[in-house]
Coordinates of C-alpha atoms and ligand atoms in Angstrom, one line a residue:
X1 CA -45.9 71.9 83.6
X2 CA -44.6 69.5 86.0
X3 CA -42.9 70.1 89.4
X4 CA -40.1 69.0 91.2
X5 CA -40.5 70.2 95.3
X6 CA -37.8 70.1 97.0
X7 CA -38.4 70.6 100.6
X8 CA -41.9 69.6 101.9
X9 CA -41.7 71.5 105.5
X10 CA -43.6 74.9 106.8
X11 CA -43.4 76.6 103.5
X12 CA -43.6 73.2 101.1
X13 CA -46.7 71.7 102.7
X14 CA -48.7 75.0 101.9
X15 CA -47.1 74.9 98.5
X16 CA -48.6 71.4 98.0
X17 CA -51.9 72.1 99.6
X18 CA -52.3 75.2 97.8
X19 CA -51.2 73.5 94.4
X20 CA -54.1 71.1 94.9
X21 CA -56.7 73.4 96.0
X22 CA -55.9 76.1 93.3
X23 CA -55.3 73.2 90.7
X24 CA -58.1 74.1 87.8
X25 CA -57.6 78.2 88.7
X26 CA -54.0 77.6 88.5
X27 CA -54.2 75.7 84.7
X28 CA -56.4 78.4 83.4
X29 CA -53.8 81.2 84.5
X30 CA -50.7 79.5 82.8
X31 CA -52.6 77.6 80.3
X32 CA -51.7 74.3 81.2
X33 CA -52.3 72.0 84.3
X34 CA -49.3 72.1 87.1
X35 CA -48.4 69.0 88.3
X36 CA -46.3 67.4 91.0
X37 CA -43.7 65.3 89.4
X38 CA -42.0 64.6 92.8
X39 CA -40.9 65.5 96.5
X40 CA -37.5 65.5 98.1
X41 CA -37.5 65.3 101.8
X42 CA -34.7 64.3 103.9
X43 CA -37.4 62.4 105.9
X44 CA -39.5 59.8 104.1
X45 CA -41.4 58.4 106.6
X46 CA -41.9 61.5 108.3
X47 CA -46.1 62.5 109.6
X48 CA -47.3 64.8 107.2
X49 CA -50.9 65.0 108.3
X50 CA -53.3 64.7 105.7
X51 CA -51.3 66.4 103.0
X52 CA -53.4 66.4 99.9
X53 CA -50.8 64.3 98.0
X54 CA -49.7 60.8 96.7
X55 CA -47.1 59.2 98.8
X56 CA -45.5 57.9 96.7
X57 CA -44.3 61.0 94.7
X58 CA -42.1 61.2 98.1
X59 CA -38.1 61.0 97.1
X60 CA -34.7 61.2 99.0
X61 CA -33.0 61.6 96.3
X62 CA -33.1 65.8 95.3
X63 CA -30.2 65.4 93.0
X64 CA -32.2 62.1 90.7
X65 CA -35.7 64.3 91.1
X66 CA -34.2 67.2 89.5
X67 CA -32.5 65.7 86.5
X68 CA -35.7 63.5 84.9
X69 CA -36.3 64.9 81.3
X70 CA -40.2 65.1 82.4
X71 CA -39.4 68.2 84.8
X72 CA -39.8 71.6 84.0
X73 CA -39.8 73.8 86.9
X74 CA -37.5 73.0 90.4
X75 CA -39.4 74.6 93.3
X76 CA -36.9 74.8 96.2
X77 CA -38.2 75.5 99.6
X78 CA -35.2 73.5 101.9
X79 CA -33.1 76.4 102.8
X80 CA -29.0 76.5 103.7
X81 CA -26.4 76.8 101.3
X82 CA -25.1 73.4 100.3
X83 CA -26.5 71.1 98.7
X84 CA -29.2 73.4 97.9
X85 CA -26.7 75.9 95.6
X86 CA -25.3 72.5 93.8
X87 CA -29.0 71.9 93.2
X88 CA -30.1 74.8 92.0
X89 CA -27.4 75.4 89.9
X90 CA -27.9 71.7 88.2
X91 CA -31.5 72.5 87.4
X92 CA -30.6 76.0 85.8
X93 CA -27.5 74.8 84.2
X94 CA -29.9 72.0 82.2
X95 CA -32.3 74.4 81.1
X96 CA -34.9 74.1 84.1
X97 CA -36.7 77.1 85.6
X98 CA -36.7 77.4 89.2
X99 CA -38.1 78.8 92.4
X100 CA -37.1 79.3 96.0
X101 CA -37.3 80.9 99.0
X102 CA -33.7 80.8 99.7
X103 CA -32.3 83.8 100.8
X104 CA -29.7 82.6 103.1
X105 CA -28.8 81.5 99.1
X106 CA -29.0 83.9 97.5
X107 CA -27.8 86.5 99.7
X108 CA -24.4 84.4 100.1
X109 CA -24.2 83.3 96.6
X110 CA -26.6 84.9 94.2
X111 CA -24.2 85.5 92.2
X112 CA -23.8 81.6 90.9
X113 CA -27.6 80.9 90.2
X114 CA -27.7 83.8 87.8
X115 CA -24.9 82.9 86.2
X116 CA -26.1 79.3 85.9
X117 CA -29.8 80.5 84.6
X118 CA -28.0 82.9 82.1
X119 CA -25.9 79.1 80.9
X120 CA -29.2 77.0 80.8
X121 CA -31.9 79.5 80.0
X122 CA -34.4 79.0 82.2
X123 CA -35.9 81.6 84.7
X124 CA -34.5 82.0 88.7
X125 CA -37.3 83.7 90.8
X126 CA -37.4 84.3 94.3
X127 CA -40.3 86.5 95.7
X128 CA -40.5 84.5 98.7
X129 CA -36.9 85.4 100.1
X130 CA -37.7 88.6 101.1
X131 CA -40.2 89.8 103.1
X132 CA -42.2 86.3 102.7
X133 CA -46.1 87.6 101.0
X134 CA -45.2 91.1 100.0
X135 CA -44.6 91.3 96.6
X136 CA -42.0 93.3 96.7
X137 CA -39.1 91.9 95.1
X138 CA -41.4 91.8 91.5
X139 CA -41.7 95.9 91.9
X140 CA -38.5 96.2 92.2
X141 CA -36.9 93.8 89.3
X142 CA -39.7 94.9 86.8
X143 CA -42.0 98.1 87.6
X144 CA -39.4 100.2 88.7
X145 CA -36.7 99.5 86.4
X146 CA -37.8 103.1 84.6
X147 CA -36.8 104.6 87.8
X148 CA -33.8 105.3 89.9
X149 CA -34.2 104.0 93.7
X150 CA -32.2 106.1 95.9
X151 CA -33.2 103.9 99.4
X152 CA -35.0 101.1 100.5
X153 CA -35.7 100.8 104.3
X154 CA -37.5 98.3 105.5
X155 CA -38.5 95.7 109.0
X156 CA -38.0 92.5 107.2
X157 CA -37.7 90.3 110.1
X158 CA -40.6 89.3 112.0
X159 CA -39.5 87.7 114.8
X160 CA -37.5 90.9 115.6
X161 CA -40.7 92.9 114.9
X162 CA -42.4 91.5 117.3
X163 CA -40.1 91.1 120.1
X164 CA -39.1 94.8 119.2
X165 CA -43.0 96.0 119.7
X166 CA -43.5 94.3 122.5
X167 CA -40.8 96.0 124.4
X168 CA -42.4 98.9 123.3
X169 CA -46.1 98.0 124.2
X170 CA -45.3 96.6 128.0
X171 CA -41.8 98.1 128.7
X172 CA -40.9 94.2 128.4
X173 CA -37.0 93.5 128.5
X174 CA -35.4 91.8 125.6
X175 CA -35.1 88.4 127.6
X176 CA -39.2 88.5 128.6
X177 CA -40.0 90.0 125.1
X178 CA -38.2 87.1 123.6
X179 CA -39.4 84.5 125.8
X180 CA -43.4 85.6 124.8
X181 CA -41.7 85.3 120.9
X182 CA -40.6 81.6 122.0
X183 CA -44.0 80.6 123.1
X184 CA -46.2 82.1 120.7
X185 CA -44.0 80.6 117.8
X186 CA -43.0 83.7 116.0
X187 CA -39.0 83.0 117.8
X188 CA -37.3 79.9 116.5
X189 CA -36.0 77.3 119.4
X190 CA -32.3 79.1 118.1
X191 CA -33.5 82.4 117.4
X192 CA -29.8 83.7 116.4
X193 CA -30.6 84.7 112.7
X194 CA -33.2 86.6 113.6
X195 CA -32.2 88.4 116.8
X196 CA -28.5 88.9 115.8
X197 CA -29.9 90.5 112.4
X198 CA -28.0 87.3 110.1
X199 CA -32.0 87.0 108.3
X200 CA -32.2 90.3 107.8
X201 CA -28.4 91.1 106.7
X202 CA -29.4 88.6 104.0
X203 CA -32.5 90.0 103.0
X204 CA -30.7 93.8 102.9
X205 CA -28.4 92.3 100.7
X206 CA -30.9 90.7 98.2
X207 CA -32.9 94.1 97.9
X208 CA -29.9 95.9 97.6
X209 CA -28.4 94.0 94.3
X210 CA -32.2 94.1 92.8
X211 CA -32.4 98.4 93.9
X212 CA -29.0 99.2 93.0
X213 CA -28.3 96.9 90.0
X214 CA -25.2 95.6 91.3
X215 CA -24.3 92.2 93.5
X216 CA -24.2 92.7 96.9
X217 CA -23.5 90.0 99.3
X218 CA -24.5 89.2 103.2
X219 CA -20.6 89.8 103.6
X220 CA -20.8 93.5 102.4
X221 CA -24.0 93.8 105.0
X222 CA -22.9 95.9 108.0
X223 CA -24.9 94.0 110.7
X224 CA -26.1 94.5 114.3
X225 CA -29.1 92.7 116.0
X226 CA -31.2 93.5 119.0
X227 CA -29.9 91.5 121.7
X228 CA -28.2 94.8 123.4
X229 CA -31.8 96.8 123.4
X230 CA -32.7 97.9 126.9
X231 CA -36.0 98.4 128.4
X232 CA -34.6 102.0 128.9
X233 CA -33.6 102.5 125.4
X234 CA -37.2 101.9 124.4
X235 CA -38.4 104.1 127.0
X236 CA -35.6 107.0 125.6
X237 CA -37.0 106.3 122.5
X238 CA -40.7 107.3 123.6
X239 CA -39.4 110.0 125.4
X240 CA -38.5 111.6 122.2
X241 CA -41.5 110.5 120.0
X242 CA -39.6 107.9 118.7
X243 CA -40.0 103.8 118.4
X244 CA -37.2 101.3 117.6
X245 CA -37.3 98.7 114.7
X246 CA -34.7 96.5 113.5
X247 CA -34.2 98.5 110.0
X248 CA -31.8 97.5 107.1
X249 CA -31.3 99.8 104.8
X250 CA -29.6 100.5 101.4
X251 CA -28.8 103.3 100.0
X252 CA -27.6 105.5 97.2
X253 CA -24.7 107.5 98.1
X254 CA -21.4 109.1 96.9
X255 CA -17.5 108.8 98.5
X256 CA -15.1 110.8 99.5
X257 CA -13.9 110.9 95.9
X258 CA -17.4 111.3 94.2
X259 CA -17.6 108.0 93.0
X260 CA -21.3 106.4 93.3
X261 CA -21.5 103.8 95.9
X262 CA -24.3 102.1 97.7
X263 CA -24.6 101.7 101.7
X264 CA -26.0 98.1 102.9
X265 CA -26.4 98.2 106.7
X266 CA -29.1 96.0 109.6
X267 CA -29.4 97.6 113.0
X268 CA -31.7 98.6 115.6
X269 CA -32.7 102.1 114.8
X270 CA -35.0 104.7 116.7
X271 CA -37.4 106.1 114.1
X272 CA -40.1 108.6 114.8
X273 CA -43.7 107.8 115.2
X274 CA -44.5 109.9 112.2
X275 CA -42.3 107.4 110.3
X276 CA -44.7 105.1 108.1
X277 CA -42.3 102.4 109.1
X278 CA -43.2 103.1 112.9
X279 CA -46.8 101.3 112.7
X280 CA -45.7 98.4 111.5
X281 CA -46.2 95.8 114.6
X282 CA -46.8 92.3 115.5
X283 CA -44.4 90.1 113.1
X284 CA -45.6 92.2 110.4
X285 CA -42.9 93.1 107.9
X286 CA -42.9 96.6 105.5
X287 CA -40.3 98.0 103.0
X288 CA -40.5 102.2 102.5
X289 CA -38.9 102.5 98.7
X290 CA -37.7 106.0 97.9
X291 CA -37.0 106.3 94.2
X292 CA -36.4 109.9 92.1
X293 CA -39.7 109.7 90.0
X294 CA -41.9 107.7 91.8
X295 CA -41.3 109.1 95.3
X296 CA -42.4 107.4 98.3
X297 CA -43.6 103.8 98.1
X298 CA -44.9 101.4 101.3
X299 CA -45.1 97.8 100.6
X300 CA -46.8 96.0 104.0
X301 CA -47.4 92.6 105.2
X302 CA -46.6 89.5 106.0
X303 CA -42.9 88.4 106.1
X304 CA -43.2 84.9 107.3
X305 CA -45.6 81.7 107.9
X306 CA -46.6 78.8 105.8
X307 CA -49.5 80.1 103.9
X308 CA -48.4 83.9 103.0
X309 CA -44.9 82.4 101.7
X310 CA -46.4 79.7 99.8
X311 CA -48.7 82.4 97.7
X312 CA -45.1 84.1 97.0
X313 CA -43.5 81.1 95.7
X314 CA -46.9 80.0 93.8
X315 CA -46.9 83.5 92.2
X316 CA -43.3 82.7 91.1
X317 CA -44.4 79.5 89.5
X318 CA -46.9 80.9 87.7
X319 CA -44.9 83.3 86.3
X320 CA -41.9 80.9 84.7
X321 CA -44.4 78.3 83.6
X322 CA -46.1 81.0 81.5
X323 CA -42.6 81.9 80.3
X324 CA -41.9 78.6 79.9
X325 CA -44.8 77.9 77.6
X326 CA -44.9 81.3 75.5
X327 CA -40.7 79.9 74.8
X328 CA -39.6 83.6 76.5
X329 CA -37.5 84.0 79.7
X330 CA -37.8 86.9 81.7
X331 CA -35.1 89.2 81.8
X332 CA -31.5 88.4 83.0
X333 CA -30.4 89.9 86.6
X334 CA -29.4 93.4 86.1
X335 CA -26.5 93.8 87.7
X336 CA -24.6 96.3 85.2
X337 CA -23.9 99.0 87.6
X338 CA -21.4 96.8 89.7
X339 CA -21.6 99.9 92.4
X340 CA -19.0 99.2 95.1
X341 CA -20.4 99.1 98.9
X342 CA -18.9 101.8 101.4
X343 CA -17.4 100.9 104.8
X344 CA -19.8 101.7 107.3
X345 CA -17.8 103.9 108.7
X346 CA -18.8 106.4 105.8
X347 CA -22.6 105.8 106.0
X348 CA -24.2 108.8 107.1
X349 CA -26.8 108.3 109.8
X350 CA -27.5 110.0 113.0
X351 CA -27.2 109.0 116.9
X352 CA -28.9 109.1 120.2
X353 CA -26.2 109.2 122.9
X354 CA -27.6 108.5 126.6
X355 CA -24.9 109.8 129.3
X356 CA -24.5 109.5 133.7
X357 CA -22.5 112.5 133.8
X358 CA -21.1 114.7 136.6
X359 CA -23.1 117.4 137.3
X360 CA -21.2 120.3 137.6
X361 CA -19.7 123.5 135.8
X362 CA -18.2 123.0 133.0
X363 CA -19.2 119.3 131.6
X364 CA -21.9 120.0 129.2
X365 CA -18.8 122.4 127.7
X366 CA -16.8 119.8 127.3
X367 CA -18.8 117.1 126.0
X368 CA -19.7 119.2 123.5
X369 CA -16.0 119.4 123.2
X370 CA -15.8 116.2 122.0
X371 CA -18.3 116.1 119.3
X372 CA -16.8 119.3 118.1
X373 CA -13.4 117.7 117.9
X374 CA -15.1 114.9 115.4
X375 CA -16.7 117.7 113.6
X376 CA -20.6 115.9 114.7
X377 CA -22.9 118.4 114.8
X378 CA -25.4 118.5 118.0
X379 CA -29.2 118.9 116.9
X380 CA -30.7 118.3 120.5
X381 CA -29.4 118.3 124.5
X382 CA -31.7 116.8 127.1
X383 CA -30.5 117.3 131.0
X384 CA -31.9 116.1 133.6
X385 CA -30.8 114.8 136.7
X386 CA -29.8 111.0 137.1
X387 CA -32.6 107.9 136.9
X388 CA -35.0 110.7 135.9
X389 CA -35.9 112.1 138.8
X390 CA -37.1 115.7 139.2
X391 CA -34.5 116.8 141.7
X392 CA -32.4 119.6 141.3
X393 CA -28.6 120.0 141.2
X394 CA -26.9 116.8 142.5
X395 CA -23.5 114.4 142.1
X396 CA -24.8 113.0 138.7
X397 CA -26.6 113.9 135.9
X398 CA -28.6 112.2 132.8
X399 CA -27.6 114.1 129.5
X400 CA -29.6 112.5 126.1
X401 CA -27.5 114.1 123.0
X402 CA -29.1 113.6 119.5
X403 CA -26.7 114.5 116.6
X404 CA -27.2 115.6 112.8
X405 CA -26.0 113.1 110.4
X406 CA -22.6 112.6 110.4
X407 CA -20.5 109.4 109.1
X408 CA -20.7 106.5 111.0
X409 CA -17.2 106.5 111.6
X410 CA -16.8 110.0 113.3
X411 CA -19.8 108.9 115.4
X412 CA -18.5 105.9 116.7
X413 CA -15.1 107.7 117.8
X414 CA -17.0 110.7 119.5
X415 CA -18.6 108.2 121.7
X416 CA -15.2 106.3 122.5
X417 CA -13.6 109.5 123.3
X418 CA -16.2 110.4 125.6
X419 CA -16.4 107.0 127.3
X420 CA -12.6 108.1 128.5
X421 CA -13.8 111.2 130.4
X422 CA -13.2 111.4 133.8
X423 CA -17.0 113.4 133.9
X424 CA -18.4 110.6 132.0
X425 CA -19.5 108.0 134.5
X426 CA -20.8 105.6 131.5
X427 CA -22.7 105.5 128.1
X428 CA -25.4 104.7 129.0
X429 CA -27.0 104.1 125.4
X430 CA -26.0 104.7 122.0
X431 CA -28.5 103.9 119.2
X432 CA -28.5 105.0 115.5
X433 CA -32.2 107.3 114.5
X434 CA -33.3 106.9 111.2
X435 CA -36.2 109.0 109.1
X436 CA -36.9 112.7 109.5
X437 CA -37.2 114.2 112.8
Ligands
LIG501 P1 -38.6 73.6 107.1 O1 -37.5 73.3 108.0 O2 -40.0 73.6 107.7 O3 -38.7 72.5 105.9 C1 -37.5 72.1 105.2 C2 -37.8 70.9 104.3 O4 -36.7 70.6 103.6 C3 -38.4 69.7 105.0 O5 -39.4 69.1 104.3 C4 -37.1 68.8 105.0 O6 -37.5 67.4 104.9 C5 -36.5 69.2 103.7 N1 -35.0 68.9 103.7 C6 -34.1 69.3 104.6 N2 -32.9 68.8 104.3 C7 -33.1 68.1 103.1 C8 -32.2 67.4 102.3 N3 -30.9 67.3 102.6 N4 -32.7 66.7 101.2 C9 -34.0 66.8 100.9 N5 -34.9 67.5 101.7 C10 -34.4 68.1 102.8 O7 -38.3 74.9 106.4 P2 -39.3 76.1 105.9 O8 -40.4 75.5 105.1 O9 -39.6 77.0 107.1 O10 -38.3 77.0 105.0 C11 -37.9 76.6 103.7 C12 -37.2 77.8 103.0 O11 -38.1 78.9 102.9 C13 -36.0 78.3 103.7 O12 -35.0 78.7 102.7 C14 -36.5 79.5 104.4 O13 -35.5 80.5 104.7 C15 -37.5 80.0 103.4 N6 -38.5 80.9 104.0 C16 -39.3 80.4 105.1 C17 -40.3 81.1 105.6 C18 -41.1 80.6 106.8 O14 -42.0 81.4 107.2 N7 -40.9 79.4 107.2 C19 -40.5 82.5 105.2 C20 -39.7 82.9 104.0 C21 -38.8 82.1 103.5 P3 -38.3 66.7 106.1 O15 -39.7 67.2 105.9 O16 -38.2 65.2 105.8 O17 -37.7 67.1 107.4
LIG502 N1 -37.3 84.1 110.6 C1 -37.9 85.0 109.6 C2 -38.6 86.1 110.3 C3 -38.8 84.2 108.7 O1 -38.8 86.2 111.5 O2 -39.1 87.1 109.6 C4 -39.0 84.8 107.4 O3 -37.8 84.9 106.6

C-alpha cells in the first residue's frame, strides 16, 4: 500500500513517525507493508528535526503527488477548505482511498467528498476530525447503525475545556484563564475557532450528519463561544451544583407540524455535577450518546495533540488499505433520512437568568409576569440581596431564575422583555443548563 501525505505538521510528523515505528505491526494487520510514496509540504526546506524519513520523498507539488498511478491511499492532514477539497476530491474521483483530519472540510462541504468517493470507489474516512483519539466517529457510522440515536452531547474542543475548567478551579476570568491556555500551548496564537465555538460548530455538524443520517453543514450549526463567560457566571453555576462546558449538541426532535427534524447547536452550557459530562477537565474531550436501544454511551479522551490524532488517522488507514486489498469498500455515507434542521429558536433547552432588581413589593410578581406572558415555566427562584451579601431588605436585590424547558425562542424574548423593566436594573447573566437537574 503506498501513501501520499499531504501535510507533514503537528498531526503529519506523528503520522510519519508512527508509520515507521509501527512499520512490521502495521504490514501484518493489513497484510501488506505501508509505504510512503511522498510528502506535500508548502515548506521544503523547512526543520523537521529528526523525522524518521527520506528527504527526498518531500514535494510541493500535492496536486502531481496525488495523481501517480503508484498511489493508493491520500492521507490529508493540511487543513482549510481550498485546495485541500479540490484535492481530495481528485484522489476519490480517480479511485484512491483517502484519509483526513479535516473537519473544517468536512463540516463545510462533506457533502462533495462523498459524492466524489461514491464516483471513484474508493473509501473517505475521517476519525481524526472529531474529537481527535476517541474513536468515536467509527461507533457511530458502523456499531450503532442497528440503533436510533436520539442525542449526542459532547465537549469536543479542548482548548475551551480547559480555559472553561480553569475558571472553574481558581475563579480565573476568561482573559487570565485564556492567557494560562496561551502559555501552556493548549490556546492557539489566534484562538478564535476555538473560543468563538467555529471548531466545535464544525465538529457538531459532522456528528450530527453521521447520528442523524442526514447532511448537516457548519451553516445549519447554531453557534455561541465562551468569550462572554464571567467569573460570576461560573461562581452562579457552583452555587447551584452546576459546572459550565462548552457543549454542542444534536438532537432528535419534532416541529410544530410533527415532522422529524434534528437540532444542531454549540454554546456555553451549565450542566450539573452529576452530569458524566461534568468531570471531563483539562483539554480532555468526551461525547454522551443517547440512543433508544443502547441507552447511555460515554466516549472520553483526548481531542487534540500530535500523537492521539495521528493513532486516529493511522486506524483510518488501516482500515481502507484492508478494504483496499480484500477489493471491498466500506459502506457509502448514509445520509437517506435528509432530516431538516430547526431554527434555534424552536430547540428546547432551559435557562439560568441572573437579575439586579428593585427590591420592593410587587417585583418578583411581575417578573414572573413576564415569563408567564411567554408561556416559560419557572422551576426555581433564588433571592437574595445584591453582590450576595447577607443583609436584609435594601434598594436592590439579586434574583437567580432557572426555567423548565421551553423553546429557545420564547426564552430569548422573556429575557428582552424583562431587560425593559423599569424594576430590572440589568441581566446580569443569562446562560442555557443542559442534563437533568
Ligand atoms: P499544521 O499547521 O501543524 O500542519 C499543516 C501541514 O500542512 C504543514 O506540514 C504544512 O507544510 C502543510 N501545508 C500547508 N499548506 C500547504 C499547501 N498549500 N500545500 C502543501 N502542504 C501544505 O496542522 P496540524 O497538523 O495541526 O493539523 C492538520 C489537520 O488536522 C487540520 O485539518 C486540523 O484541523 C486537523 N486536526 C489537528 C489536530 C491537532 O491537534 N493539531 C487535532 C485534530 C484534527 P509546512 O510543514 O511546510 O509548513
Ligand atoms: N483546536 C482544537 C481543540 C484541536 O482545542 O480541541 C482539535 O480539533
Amino acid at each position: 500500500m503506498r501513501l501520499a501525505l499531504l501535510g507533514c505538521g503537528t498531526v503529519g510528523s506523528e503520522v510519519v513517525r508512527l508509520l515507521h515505528e509501527q512499520s512490521a505491526d502495521l504490514a501484518a494487520r493489513i497484510g501488506a507493508p505501508l509505504e510512503i510514496a511522498g510528502i506535500a509540504v508548502r515548506r521544503i526546506g523547512r526543520d523537521r528535526g529528526d523525522l524518521p524519513v527520506d528527504p527526498a520523498l518531500f514535494t510541493t507539488d500535492p496536486l502531481g503527488l496525488i495523481k501517480r498511478d503508484d498511489v493508493d491511499v491520500v492521507v490529508e492532514v493540511v487543513g482549510g477548505i481550498e485546495p485541500a477539497r479540490s484535492w481530495l476530491v481528485e484522489a476519490l474521483r480517480a479511485g484512491k482511498s483517502v484519509v483526513t483530519a479535516n473537519k473544517a472540510l468536512l463540516a463545510e462541504d462533506g457533502g462533495a467528498l462523498h459524492d466524489a468517493a461514491a464516483e471513484g470507489g474508493g473509501d473517505l474516512y475521517y476519525e481524526a476530525a472529531v474529537a481527535g483519539a476517541i474513536p468515536l466517529l467509527r461507533p457511530l457510522r458502523e456499531s450503532l447503525h442497528g440503533d436510533r440515536i436520539t442525542r449526542v452531547t459532547g465537549i469536543v474542543n479542548g482548548t475551551t475545556n480547559f480555559i472553561l475548567s480553569a475558571m472553574d478551579a481558581t475563579g480565573a476570568g476568561f482573559a487570565e484563564a485564556l492567557e494560562e491556555a496561551t502559555e501552556l500551548g493548549y490556546a492557539e496564537a489566534d484562538p478564535t475557532a476555538d473560543v468563538e465555538g467555529f471548531d466545535a460548530a464544525a465538529k457538531a455538524a459532522i456528528l450530527a450528519s453521521l447520528a442523524f443520517h442526514s447532511r448537516v453543514s457548519a451553516a445549519d450549526v447554531h453557534r455561541e463561544g465562551i468569550t462572554e463567560v464571567t467569573a460570576a457566571d461560573v461562581a452562579s453555576a457552583k452555587a447551584m451544583g452546576c459546572t459550565i462546558k462548552l457543549l454542542c449538541i444534536a438532537a432528535r426532535g419534532a416541529d410544530a407540524a410533527g415532522r422529524e427534524t434534528v437540532s444542531v447547536r454549540v454554546h456555553p452550557a451549565m450542566i450539573p455535577l452529576t452530569h458524566p459530562l461534568a468531570s471531563v477537565g483539562d483539554a480532555f474531550n468526551a461525547v454522551f450518546v443517547e440512543a433508544e436501544a443502547a441507552g447511555q454511551l460515554m466516549f472520553y479522551g483526548r481531542g487534540a495533540g500530535g500523537a492521539p490524532t495521528a493513532s486516529a488517522v493511522l486506524g483510518d488507514v488501516v482500515a481502507v488499505s484492508r478494504n483496499r486489498l480484500a477489493g471491498v469498500r466500506a459502506a457509502s455515507e448514509s445520509a437517506y433520512a435528509d432530516l431538516p434542521v430547526r431554527p434555534m429558536g424552536e430547540a428546547l433547552t432551559r435557562y439560568h437568568i441572573s437579575l439586579d432588581v428593585t427590591d420592593r413589593p410587587g417585583v418578583l410578581a411581575a417578573v414572573a409576569g413576564v415569563f408567564a406572558r411567554h408561556d416559560v415555566s419557572i422551576a426555581t427562584v433564588r433571592q437574595g440581596p445584591a453582590g450576595g451579601g447577607t443583609a436584609g431588605r435594601g434598594e436592590d436585590a439579586d434574583l437567580v431564575i432557572v426555567t423548565h424547558v421551553a423553546p429557545d425562542a420564547a426564552l430569548a424574548a422573556t429575557v428582552e422583555e424583562l431587560r425593559g423593566l423599569d424594576i430590572v436594573r440589568s441581566v446580569a447573566s443569562v446562560l442555557r443548563v443542559e442534563g437533568e437537574a
